Every structure is written in structure tokens, then in C-alpha cells.
XYZ file of C-alpha atoms in Angstrom:
196
model
C 39.229 -86.758 -69.987
C 38.029 -89.125 -72.937
C 37.590 -88.235 -76.185
C 34.298 -89.015 -76.401
C 32.932 -86.102 -73.421
C 35.349 -83.734 -75.301
C 32.433 -82.679 -77.742
C 29.766 -82.278 -74.797
C 32.178 -80.418 -72.838
C 32.878 -77.895 -75.590
C 29.043 -77.984 -76.580
C 28.141 -76.791 -72.599
C 30.991 -74.224 -72.747
C 29.508 -72.466 -75.470
C 26.258 -72.358 -74.352
C 27.447 -70.657 -71.222
C 29.574 -68.412 -73.137
C 26.597 -67.324 -75.274
C 24.260 -67.061 -72.240
C 26.407 -64.729 -70.346
C 27.222 -62.311 -73.624
C 24.529 -59.496 -74.503
C 23.852 -60.991 -77.643
C 22.564 -64.365 -76.140
C 19.009 -63.283 -76.025
C 19.223 -61.631 -72.723
C 17.882 -58.185 -73.136
C 18.931 -55.483 -69.739
C 15.840 -53.661 -68.714
C 16.199 -49.900 -68.725
C 15.131 -48.289 -65.429
C 11.786 -46.306 -65.778
C 12.553 -42.508 -66.208
C 11.663 -40.791 -63.227
C 8.289 -39.195 -62.737
C 8.043 -35.380 -63.599
C 7.712 -32.487 -60.796
C 4.247 -31.249 -61.488
C 2.094 -28.693 -59.749
C -1.169 -29.952 -58.495
C -3.173 -29.296 -55.081
C -2.834 -29.592 -51.961
C 0.289 -27.242 -51.143
C 2.546 -27.220 -48.555
C 3.897 -23.864 -47.364
C 2.121 -21.994 -49.666
C 4.147 -22.587 -52.998
C 5.254 -26.152 -53.291
C 3.080 -28.855 -54.288
C 2.365 -31.569 -51.455
C 2.770 -34.305 -54.009
C 5.804 -33.290 -55.692
C 7.701 -32.865 -52.210
C 6.791 -36.228 -51.230
C 8.011 -37.719 -54.709
C 11.088 -35.419 -54.771
C 12.314 -36.174 -51.136
C 10.682 -39.528 -50.750
C 8.903 -38.415 -47.253
C 5.955 -40.274 -46.405
C 4.962 -38.978 -42.830
C 2.721 -36.078 -41.689
C 3.531 -32.928 -43.163
C 2.418 -30.131 -40.187
C 3.932 -27.057 -41.512
C 4.965 -23.680 -39.579
C 5.060 -20.268 -40.755
C 6.524 -17.378 -39.978
C 6.409 -13.636 -41.128
C 4.109 -12.179 -44.306
C 3.966 -11.517 -47.813
C 7.172 -9.019 -47.653
C 9.201 -11.332 -45.557
C 8.553 -15.252 -44.864
C 9.351 -18.369 -43.785
C 7.830 -21.779 -43.948
C 8.828 -25.273 -43.004
C 7.180 -28.924 -42.973
C 7.117 -30.722 -40.901
C 8.223 -28.589 -37.839
C 11.110 -31.296 -36.884
C 14.795 -31.113 -37.221
C 16.262 -30.898 -39.601
C 13.661 -29.336 -41.564
C 12.745 -31.546 -44.577
C 11.204 -28.566 -46.370
C 11.773 -24.985 -45.915
C 11.076 -22.060 -48.139
C 11.808 -18.348 -47.264
C 10.640 -15.332 -49.248
C 11.448 -11.847 -49.302
C 10.107 -8.765 -51.560
C 11.290 -5.428 -52.584
C 9.063 -3.097 -50.122
C 9.842 -0.179 -47.784
C 11.560 -2.143 -44.922
C 13.436 -4.753 -47.620
C 15.460 -2.568 -50.531
C 16.563 -4.240 -53.590
C 20.109 -3.644 -52.475
C 19.312 -6.030 -49.246
C 17.936 -8.710 -51.704
C 20.898 -8.400 -54.054
C 23.204 -8.776 -50.992
C 21.435 -11.761 -49.883
C 21.422 -13.573 -53.638
C 25.346 -12.438 -54.066
C 25.692 -14.166 -50.613
C 24.260 -17.267 -51.640
C 25.718 -17.275 -55.336
C 29.102 -17.514 -53.765
C 28.722 -20.254 -51.406
C 26.803 -22.275 -54.321
C 29.408 -21.659 -56.678
C 31.829 -22.881 -54.943
C 30.026 -26.366 -54.525
C 29.381 -26.442 -58.139
C 25.671 -24.893 -58.109
C 23.824 -24.493 -61.278
C 22.765 -21.622 -62.924
C 18.584 -21.507 -63.225
C 17.332 -21.249 -66.700
C 16.834 -17.332 -67.681
C 12.743 -17.481 -67.477
C 12.945 -18.088 -63.635
C 15.105 -15.129 -62.881
C 18.372 -14.755 -61.631
C 19.663 -17.626 -59.195
C 21.295 -20.843 -58.822
C 20.682 -24.592 -57.424
C 23.050 -26.357 -55.522
C 23.860 -29.778 -53.517
C 25.997 -28.566 -50.263
C 26.543 -31.663 -48.543
C 29.504 -31.126 -46.592
C 29.329 -27.744 -45.228
C 27.236 -25.987 -42.266
C 24.271 -26.462 -44.506
C 24.577 -30.080 -44.428
C 21.225 -30.545 -42.862
C 19.594 -28.907 -45.817
C 21.972 -29.710 -48.413
C 19.449 -29.357 -51.665
C 19.169 -25.652 -52.310
C 17.846 -23.268 -54.911
C 17.333 -19.483 -54.792
C 15.908 -17.125 -57.361
C 15.455 -13.425 -57.432
C 12.922 -12.659 -60.135
C 10.173 -9.886 -60.614
C 6.510 -9.806 -59.883
C 4.590 -6.631 -60.915
C 7.791 -4.932 -61.042
C 8.808 -5.864 -57.762
C 11.793 -7.888 -57.056
C 11.188 -11.112 -55.172
C 13.536 -13.471 -53.775
C 12.289 -16.964 -53.062
C 14.831 -19.831 -51.390
C 13.962 -23.599 -51.141
C 15.711 -26.269 -49.065
C 15.649 -29.560 -48.860
C 17.095 -32.134 -46.554
C 16.889 -35.187 -48.875
C 16.106 -36.128 -52.224
C 14.641 -39.730 -53.058
C 17.063 -42.299 -54.486
C 16.986 -42.397 -58.503
C 15.955 -38.187 -58.505
C 18.205 -35.534 -59.789
C 17.954 -33.129 -57.025
C 19.214 -30.202 -58.908
C 16.881 -30.718 -61.873
C 13.992 -31.234 -59.044
C 14.669 -27.826 -57.485
C 14.490 -26.010 -60.546
C 11.269 -27.381 -61.314
C 10.115 -27.061 -57.576
C 11.182 -23.073 -57.947
C 9.521 -22.989 -61.189
C 6.171 -24.041 -59.583
C 6.757 -21.773 -56.380
C 7.138 -18.529 -58.572
C 3.807 -19.289 -60.134
C 2.147 -20.255 -57.130
C 3.614 -16.827 -55.558
C 2.305 -15.026 -58.661
C -1.429 -16.608 -57.852
C -0.871 -16.054 -53.930
C 0.065 -12.051 -53.967
C -1.844 -11.670 -57.368
C 1.247 -10.170 -59.009
C 2.047 -10.770 -62.586
C 5.705 -12.069 -62.970
C 7.975 -10.776 -65.660
C 8.277 -12.360 -68.799
């Protein structure tokens, strides 16, 4: 290489190195914050805002729901396919369902969720956990949250199961927010006051 070309090559290398460094004027674009989970009508399975479910799961298809049971003990899923993209199960302390039975169900779920890194719910949501259980017999609905709380002094238990969470979402955080909304909706649907 001749000496007359050396300054040109050095300048070209300097420009290339500058363009490839963070200080070279290229500013990385941060990912936008995920849209928050919010309460809005209409609802799926009585307690879950349809728009929030679609946001969290990324699901766009029809949501024909199927429900079984009533106020004291019920189960709902939507849509009616396997695996169920959304399932909500609730139980209420009553003559047929004693508090010990609800405690047993919660303790059983706590053991499973804890073995898989379950996260304890904030105290205002009662006693419960949220977990991701991908390599278990529950893998068809690996995102799960359960909470035991009081409404008009009676113990209630709600469990929410999701088959998937949309890419870029924090599944555990979203489950906790869905549980917060579900408890508020429960108190409105069944006309009872949540304990504070």
C-alpha cells in the first residue's frame, strides 16, 4: 500500500469504528413499556375483562365461554377448546364447602407453586401465589394464580389459569393484576364487601 493511500484508509477506519460505537450518534431505541392490565367491560367468565385477557394472552379468536356450577362452587373456561386458554375456578365457604376444605385446596396449590418458584401475592389480595409451571402435568395451562380472601366475612378462593402469555409480557405480574380485578368483580357480581 502506498503512503499516499494510508491517510485515506486510516480516516475510513476511524469513521467505521465511530459508527459502530455507542458514542457515534446511534441511539438505541428502548422497548416501549407493556400496556397495563386494566378493568373494562365486557367480561369473560364473569370476572376477567375480555380486553385484558386478550392483551395478556395475545389471543384474538372468539371467546365463547362455558360455565359450570354457581356462586358457591363454579368453573368457567373460554373458549371451549383444549387446552383451555382461560379458566377461572371459584369456591365459597358455605354449608357444603367448609373453610378447612378451602385451606386444603390452597395448601395443595401452595406446595406445587412453591416448588416452581411461585410468587406470593401482595397482602391486599389475601393469601395466595402466582406461578409458571411449564414442565409439569399442568403444562397445558402453565400460568396460574390462586388467592384465598374474604368477602362479607366468608372465605373465598379464586384460581385463574392461562394457557399462554403474549411475547414481551410479564406473566406473573399480569396474573396478579388479573386476580386483583377478579376479586373486585367477584364482590360486585355476588354483592359482597371485600375485607381490607
